[in-house]
Amino acid sequence: LLEDRLRGKRVLELGGGRTGLAGLVLAMDTNASTILLTDGHPVAVENQRVCLALNRALLRVRDVSSARLLWEEDDKSGTVRDLMEAQKGLRFDLILGADLLFFEKFPELSAAMDQLLAPQGRVVLCQPSRGGTMEKFLEDSAVAARFDAELLPEDADKSIFAMHKEFAEDEKYDPALHFPRFIVLKRKGEGV
């Protein structure tokens, strides 16, 4: 399914942490044209580069790299503008992010996604509620001004939902922290 949908597409992972795991998996299992892993922390970006080097032989996508990206415009290195210049102005068809919303920098994040997303592109976020930050993001005026957001049903991924139900009785399991939900964003006014 993803292989056909991502064939020839440009993919950006935001806040990929020390591994850029989502982007790395897509680089192993799809025919995307480009995958760029990012994080705001320089140590995380360097570790992403190590992960890419160690797994290079397993990657189907040849144009896979890592870069520092900060959402705030007042940062002096790793800005959205820097990234767009490095990418020669090319935008991304798919932007991925997992557990990005705990910083609560929704205006900055939504502006960055808007600048980086190609026309008709999509943003897919995998996000627990985490103290209500997911809900705050969905209600944020800066997000709503740029994007139509769809919170997928809890059972959108049957295997994740089955694990959620299985762990529900475990006292260590906190759905607000451990149960990811999927959010799909598309630009205002863009079709299906």
PDB file of C-alpha atoms in Angstrom:
ATOM      1  CA  LEU A   1       0.000   0.000   0.000  1.00  0.00           C
ATOM      2  CA  LEU A   2       2.620   2.563   1.022  1.00  0.00           C
ATOM      3  CA  GLU A   3       4.977   1.444  -1.715  1.00  0.00           C
ATOM      4  CA  ASP A   4       2.547   2.552  -4.424  1.00  0.00           C
ATOM      5  CA  ARG A   5       1.497   5.730  -2.627  1.00  0.00           C
ATOM      6  CA  LEU A   6       5.062   6.878  -1.990  1.00  0.00           C
ATOM      7  CA  ARG A   7       6.616   5.940  -5.331  1.00  0.00           C
ATOM      8  CA  GLY A   8       8.627   8.946  -6.474  1.00  0.00           C
ATOM      9  CA  LYS A   9       7.470  11.086  -3.524  1.00  0.00           C
ATOM     10  CA  ARG A  10       9.533  13.274  -1.221  1.00  0.00           C
ATOM     11  CA  VAL A  11       9.176  12.457   2.503  1.00  0.00           C
ATOM     12  CA  LEU A  12      10.225  14.530   5.524  1.00  0.00           C
ATOM     13  CA  GLU A  13      10.336  13.234   9.090  1.00  0.00           C
ATOM     14  CA  LEU A  14      10.089  16.010  11.678  1.00  0.00           C
ATOM     15  CA  GLY A  15      11.569  15.506  15.136  1.00  0.00           C
ATOM     16  CA  GLY A  16      12.918  12.051  14.338  1.00  0.00           C
ATOM     17  CA  GLY A  17      14.999  11.894  17.505  1.00  0.00           C
ATOM     18  CA  ARG A  18      18.216   9.928  17.666  1.00  0.00           C
ATOM     19  CA  THR A  19      17.195   7.299  15.109  1.00  0.00           C
ATOM     20  CA  GLY A  20      14.741   8.807  12.626  1.00  0.00           C
ATOM     21  CA  LEU A  21      13.052   5.429  12.892  1.00  0.00           C
ATOM     22  CA  ALA A  22       9.901   6.185  10.874  1.00  0.00           C
ATOM     23  CA  GLY A  23      11.878   7.641   7.979  1.00  0.00           C
ATOM     24  CA  LEU A  24      14.446   4.862   8.165  1.00  0.00           C
ATOM     25  CA  VAL A  25      11.729   2.195   7.923  1.00  0.00           C
ATOM     26  CA  LEU A  26      10.173   3.974   4.928  1.00  0.00           C
ATOM     27  CA  ALA A  27      13.618   4.143   3.300  1.00  0.00           C
ATOM     28  CA  MET A  28      13.892   0.366   3.686  1.00  0.00           C
ATOM     29  CA  ASP A  29      10.418  -0.493   2.462  1.00  0.00           C
ATOM     30  CA  THR A  30       9.219   2.046  -0.138  1.00  0.00           C
ATOM     31  CA  ASN A  31      10.168   3.593  -3.459  1.00  0.00           C
ATOM     32  CA  ALA A  32      10.056   7.212  -2.302  1.00  0.00           C
ATOM     33  CA  SER A  33      12.455   9.432  -4.240  1.00  0.00           C
ATOM     34  CA  THR A  34      13.804  11.309  -1.204  1.00  0.00           C
ATOM     35  CA  ILE A  35      13.595  10.870   2.551  1.00  0.00           C
ATOM     36  CA  LEU A  36      14.953  13.507   4.894  1.00  0.00           C
ATOM     37  CA  LEU A  37      15.210  12.823   8.631  1.00  0.00           C
ATOM     38  CA  THR A  38      15.317  15.876  10.899  1.00  0.00           C
ATOM     39  CA  ASP A  39      15.592  16.881  14.512  1.00  0.00           C
ATOM     40  CA  GLY A  40      16.358  20.111  16.333  1.00  0.00           C
ATOM     41  CA  HIS A  41      19.112  18.678  18.501  1.00  0.00           C
ATOM     42  CA  PRO A  42      22.549  18.383  16.850  1.00  0.00           C
ATOM     43  CA  VAL A  43      23.417  15.193  18.764  1.00  0.00           C
ATOM     44  CA  ALA A  44      20.216  13.547  17.504  1.00  0.00           C
ATOM     45  CA  VAL A  45      21.023  14.576  13.919  1.00  0.00           C
ATOM     46  CA  GLU A  46      24.540  13.157  14.182  1.00  0.00           C
ATOM     47  CA  ASN A  47      23.159   9.892  15.550  1.00  0.00           C
ATOM     48  CA  GLN A  48      20.620   9.751  12.695  1.00  0.00           C
ATOM     49  CA  ARG A  49      23.578   9.977  10.307  1.00  0.00           C
ATOM     50  CA  VAL A  50      25.252   7.061  12.088  1.00  0.00           C
ATOM     51  CA  CYS A  51      22.020   5.023  11.827  1.00  0.00           C
ATOM     52  CA  LEU A  52      21.822   5.815   8.107  1.00  0.00           C
ATOM     53  CA  ALA A  53      25.443   4.787   7.555  1.00  0.00           C
ATOM     54  CA  LEU A  54      24.995   1.519   9.455  1.00  0.00           C
ATOM     55  CA  ASN A  55      21.834   0.647   7.517  1.00  0.00           C
ATOM     56  CA  ARG A  56      22.760   2.033   4.075  1.00  0.00           C
ATOM     57  CA  ALA A  57      22.932  -1.439   2.473  1.00  0.00           C
ATOM     58  CA  LEU A  58      19.341  -2.146   3.550  1.00  0.00           C
ATOM     59  CA  LEU A  59      17.838   1.049   2.131  1.00  0.00           C
ATOM     60  CA  ARG A  60      15.806   0.908  -1.081  1.00  0.00           C
ATOM     61  CA  VAL A  61      15.666   4.685  -1.226  1.00  0.00           C
ATOM     62  CA  ARG A  62      19.079   6.041  -2.210  1.00  0.00           C
ATOM     63  CA  ASP A  63      18.461   9.726  -1.459  1.00  0.00           C
ATOM     64  CA  VAL A  64      18.194   9.530   2.330  1.00  0.00           C
ATOM     65  CA  SER A  65      19.835  12.104   4.559  1.00  0.00           C
ATOM     66  CA  SER A  66      19.595  13.881   7.889  1.00  0.00           C
ATOM     67  CA  ALA A  67      19.511  17.585   8.755  1.00  0.00           C
ATOM     68  CA  ARG A  68      18.976  19.853  11.713  1.00  0.00           C
ATOM     69  CA  LEU A  69      15.630  21.639  11.657  1.00  0.00           C
ATOM     70  CA  LEU A  70      14.312  24.142  14.179  1.00  0.00           C
ATOM     71  CA  TRP A  71      10.790  25.476  13.786  1.00  0.00           C
ATOM     72  CA  GLU A  72      11.377  28.888  15.326  1.00  0.00           C
ATOM     73  CA  GLU A  73      12.412  31.633  12.899  1.00  0.00           C
ATOM     74  CA  ASP A  74      14.673  33.367  15.433  1.00  0.00           C
ATOM     75  CA  ASP A  75      17.048  30.403  15.637  1.00  0.00           C
ATOM     76  CA  LYS A  76      20.233  31.135  13.741  1.00  0.00           C
ATOM     77  CA  SER A  77      20.970  27.673  12.335  1.00  0.00           C
ATOM     78  CA  GLY A  78      18.748  24.896  11.109  1.00  0.00           C
ATOM     79  CA  THR A  79      15.839  27.130  10.133  1.00  0.00           C
ATOM     80  CA  VAL A  80      13.088  26.212   7.710  1.00  0.00           C
ATOM     81  CA  ARG A  81      14.625  28.728   5.296  1.00  0.00           C
ATOM     82  CA  ASP A  82      18.013  26.951   5.542  1.00  0.00           C
ATOM     83  CA  LEU A  83      16.360  23.609   4.859  1.00  0.00           C
ATOM     84  CA  MET A  84      14.431  24.938   1.863  1.00  0.00           C
ATOM     85  CA  GLU A  85      17.640  26.389   0.407  1.00  0.00           C
ATOM     86  CA  ALA A  86      19.453  23.070   0.889  1.00  0.00           C
ATOM     87  CA  GLN A  87      16.536  21.288  -0.820  1.00  0.00           C
ATOM     88  CA  LYS A  88      16.633  23.793  -3.718  1.00  0.00           C
ATOM     89  CA  GLY A  89      13.129  24.941  -2.847  1.00  0.00           C
ATOM     90  CA  LEU A  90      11.609  21.491  -3.361  1.00  0.00           C
ATOM     91  CA  ARG A  91       8.831  20.719  -0.903  1.00  0.00           C
ATOM     92  CA  PHE A  92       7.713  17.409   0.570  1.00  0.00           C
ATOM     93  CA  ASP A  93       4.727  15.293  -0.455  1.00  0.00           C
ATOM     94  CA  LEU A  94       4.514  13.648   2.969  1.00  0.00           C
ATOM     95  CA  ILE A  95       5.589  15.016   6.327  1.00  0.00           C
ATOM     96  CA  LEU A  96       5.716  12.582   9.250  1.00  0.00           C
ATOM     97  CA  GLY A  97       5.966  13.321  12.931  1.00  0.00           C
ATOM     98  CA  ALA A  98       5.681  11.242  16.080  1.00  0.00           C
ATOM     99  CA  ASP A  99       5.086  12.701  19.538  1.00  0.00           C
ATOM    100  CA  LEU A 100       5.939  16.257  18.422  1.00  0.00           C
ATOM    101  CA  LEU A 101       3.299  18.199  20.275  1.00  0.00           C
ATOM    102  CA  PHE A 102       4.610  18.192  23.842  1.00  0.00           C
ATOM    103  CA  PHE A 103       6.630  21.369  23.114  1.00  0.00           C
ATOM    104  CA  GLU A 104       3.305  23.171  22.481  1.00  0.00           C
ATOM    105  CA  LYS A 105       4.847  25.404  19.789  1.00  0.00           C
ATOM    106  CA  PHE A 106       1.829  24.978  17.547  1.00  0.00           C
ATOM    107  CA  PRO A 107       2.062  28.252  15.569  1.00  0.00           C
ATOM    108  CA  GLU A 108       5.741  27.607  14.776  1.00  0.00           C
ATOM    109  CA  LEU A 109       5.171  23.955  13.922  1.00  0.00           C
ATOM    110  CA  SER A 110       2.159  24.653  11.709  1.00  0.00           C
ATOM    111  CA  ALA A 111       4.036  27.456   9.896  1.00  0.00           C
ATOM    112  CA  ALA A 112       7.022  25.156   9.291  1.00  0.00           C
ATOM    113  CA  MET A 113       4.792  22.356   7.989  1.00  0.00           C
ATOM    114  CA  ASP A 114       2.959  24.797   5.732  1.00  0.00           C
ATOM    115  CA  GLN A 115       6.230  26.059   4.235  1.00  0.00           C
ATOM    116  CA  LEU A 116       7.665  22.572   3.737  1.00  0.00           C
ATOM    117  CA  LEU A 117       4.566  20.771   2.430  1.00  0.00           C
ATOM    118  CA  ALA A 118       4.106  20.415  -1.327  1.00  0.00           C
ATOM    119  CA  PRO A 119       0.760  21.287  -2.934  1.00  0.00           C
ATOM    120  CA  GLN A 120      -1.687  18.416  -2.335  1.00  0.00           C
ATOM    121  CA  GLY A 121       0.765  16.981   0.227  1.00  0.00           C
ATOM    122  CA  ARG A 122      -0.209  15.485   3.566  1.00  0.00           C
ATOM    123  CA  VAL A 123       1.086  15.582   7.117  1.00  0.00           C
ATOM    124  CA  VAL A 124       0.653  12.460   9.255  1.00  0.00           C
ATOM    125  CA  LEU A 125       1.238  12.768  12.978  1.00  0.00           C
ATOM    126  CA  CYS A 126       1.293   9.860  15.412  1.00  0.00           C
ATOM    127  CA  GLN A 127       0.547  11.373  18.775  1.00  0.00           C
ATOM    128  CA  PRO A 128      -0.654  10.402  22.250  1.00  0.00           C
ATOM    129  CA  SER A 129      -2.855  12.865  24.097  1.00  0.00           C
ATOM    130  CA  ARG A 130       0.075  13.612  26.439  1.00  0.00           C
ATOM    131  CA  GLY A 131      -1.568  15.943  28.913  1.00  0.00           C
ATOM    132  CA  GLY A 132      -4.056  17.166  26.355  1.00  0.00           C
ATOM    133  CA  THR A 133      -1.456  18.553  23.941  1.00  0.00           C
ATOM    134  CA  MET A 134      -2.929  16.616  21.020  1.00  0.00           C
ATOM    135  CA  GLU A 135      -6.345  18.133  21.668  1.00  0.00           C
ATOM    136  CA  LYS A 136      -4.834  21.616  22.101  1.00  0.00           C
ATOM    137  CA  PHE A 137      -3.053  21.232  18.757  1.00  0.00           C
ATOM    138  CA  LEU A 138      -6.281  20.245  17.015  1.00  0.00           C
ATOM    139  CA  GLU A 139      -8.021  23.329  18.466  1.00  0.00           C
ATOM    140  CA  ASP A 140      -5.161  25.789  17.884  1.00  0.00           C
ATOM    141  CA  SER A 141      -6.121  28.762  15.717  1.00  0.00           C
ATOM    142  CA  ALA A 142      -2.759  28.847  13.887  1.00  0.00           C
ATOM    143  CA  VAL A 143      -3.182  25.194  12.917  1.00  0.00           C
ATOM    144  CA  ALA A 144      -6.843  25.665  11.945  1.00  0.00           C
ATOM    145  CA  ALA A 145      -5.955  28.686   9.789  1.00  0.00           C
ATOM    146  CA  ARG A 146      -3.617  26.576   7.646  1.00  0.00           C
ATOM    147  CA  PHE A 147      -4.887  23.002   7.763  1.00  0.00           C
ATOM    148  CA  ASP A 148      -7.929  20.803   7.834  1.00  0.00           C
ATOM    149  CA  ALA A 149      -7.194  18.179  10.486  1.00  0.00           C
ATOM    150  CA  GLU A 150      -8.669  14.713  10.739  1.00  0.00           C
ATOM    151  CA  LEU A 151      -8.212  12.726  13.935  1.00  0.00           C
ATOM    152  CA  LEU A 152      -8.516   9.124  12.806  1.00  0.00           C
ATOM    153  CA  PRO A 153     -10.672   6.737  14.868  1.00  0.00           C
ATOM    154  CA  GLU A 154      -9.014   4.992  17.807  1.00  0.00           C
ATOM    155  CA  ASP A 155      -9.169   1.693  15.924  1.00  0.00           C
ATOM    156  CA  ALA A 156      -7.695   3.053  12.665  1.00  0.00           C
ATOM    157  CA  ASP A 157      -4.769   0.670  13.140  1.00  0.00           C
ATOM    158  CA  LYS A 158      -6.229  -2.623  14.325  1.00  0.00           C
ATOM    159  CA  SER A 159      -2.981  -3.998  15.784  1.00  0.00           C
ATOM    160  CA  ILE A 160      -2.290  -0.865  17.848  1.00  0.00           C
ATOM    161  CA  PHE A 161      -5.890  -0.798  19.051  1.00  0.00           C
ATOM    162  CA  ALA A 162      -5.685  -4.479  20.049  1.00  0.00           C
ATOM    163  CA  MET A 163      -2.571  -3.754  22.118  1.00  0.00           C
ATOM    164  CA  HIS A 164      -4.302  -0.745  23.662  1.00  0.00           C
ATOM    165  CA  LYS A 165      -7.189  -2.957  24.796  1.00  0.00           C
ATOM    166  CA  GLU A 166      -4.788  -5.645  26.012  1.00  0.00           C
ATOM    167  CA  PHE A 167      -2.795  -3.202  28.154  1.00  0.00           C
ATOM    168  CA  ALA A 168      -5.816  -1.255  29.439  1.00  0.00           C
ATOM    169  CA  GLU A 169      -5.867  -3.159  32.750  1.00  0.00           C
ATOM    170  CA  ASP A 170      -2.118  -2.787  33.368  1.00  0.00           C
ATOM    171  CA  GLU A 171      -1.567  -0.167  36.089  1.00  0.00           C
ATOM    172  CA  LYS A 172       1.627   1.007  34.349  1.00  0.00           C
ATOM    173  CA  TYR A 173      -0.253   1.707  31.121  1.00  0.00           C
ATOM    174  CA  ASP A 174      -1.388   5.290  30.679  1.00  0.00           C
ATOM    175  CA  PRO A 175      -3.326   5.796  27.429  1.00  0.00           C
ATOM    176  CA  ALA A 176      -2.599   9.540  27.571  1.00  0.00           C
ATOM    177  CA  LEU A 177       1.103   8.685  27.224  1.00  0.00           C
ATOM    178  CA  HIS A 178       1.173   5.279  25.560  1.00  0.00           C
ATOM    179  CA  PHE A 179      -1.728   5.104  23.097  1.00  0.00           C
ATOM    180  CA  PRO A 180      -0.895   6.844  19.823  1.00  0.00           C
ATOM    181  CA  ARG A 181      -3.566   8.438  17.673  1.00  0.00           C
ATOM    182  CA  PHE A 182      -3.152   9.406  14.041  1.00  0.00           C
ATOM    183  CA  ILE A 183      -3.800  12.912  12.760  1.00  0.00           C
ATOM    184  CA  VAL A 184      -3.879  13.684   9.036  1.00  0.00           C
ATOM    185  CA  LEU A 185      -3.470  17.296   7.960  1.00  0.00           C
ATOM    186  CA  LYS A 186      -4.127  18.776   4.539  1.00  0.00           C
ATOM    187  CA  ARG A 187      -3.973  22.412   3.553  1.00  0.00           C
ATOM    188  CA  LYS A 188      -7.181  24.409   3.702  1.00  0.00           C
ATOM    189  CA  GLY A 189      -9.027  24.282   0.408  1.00  0.00           C
ATOM    190  CA  GLU A 190      -7.103  21.336  -1.049  1.00  0.00           C
ATOM    191  CA  GLY A 191      -9.189  18.371  -2.169  1.00  0.00           C
ATOM    192  CA  VAL A 192      -9.104  14.760  -1.129  1.00  0.00           C
TER     193      VAL A 192
END
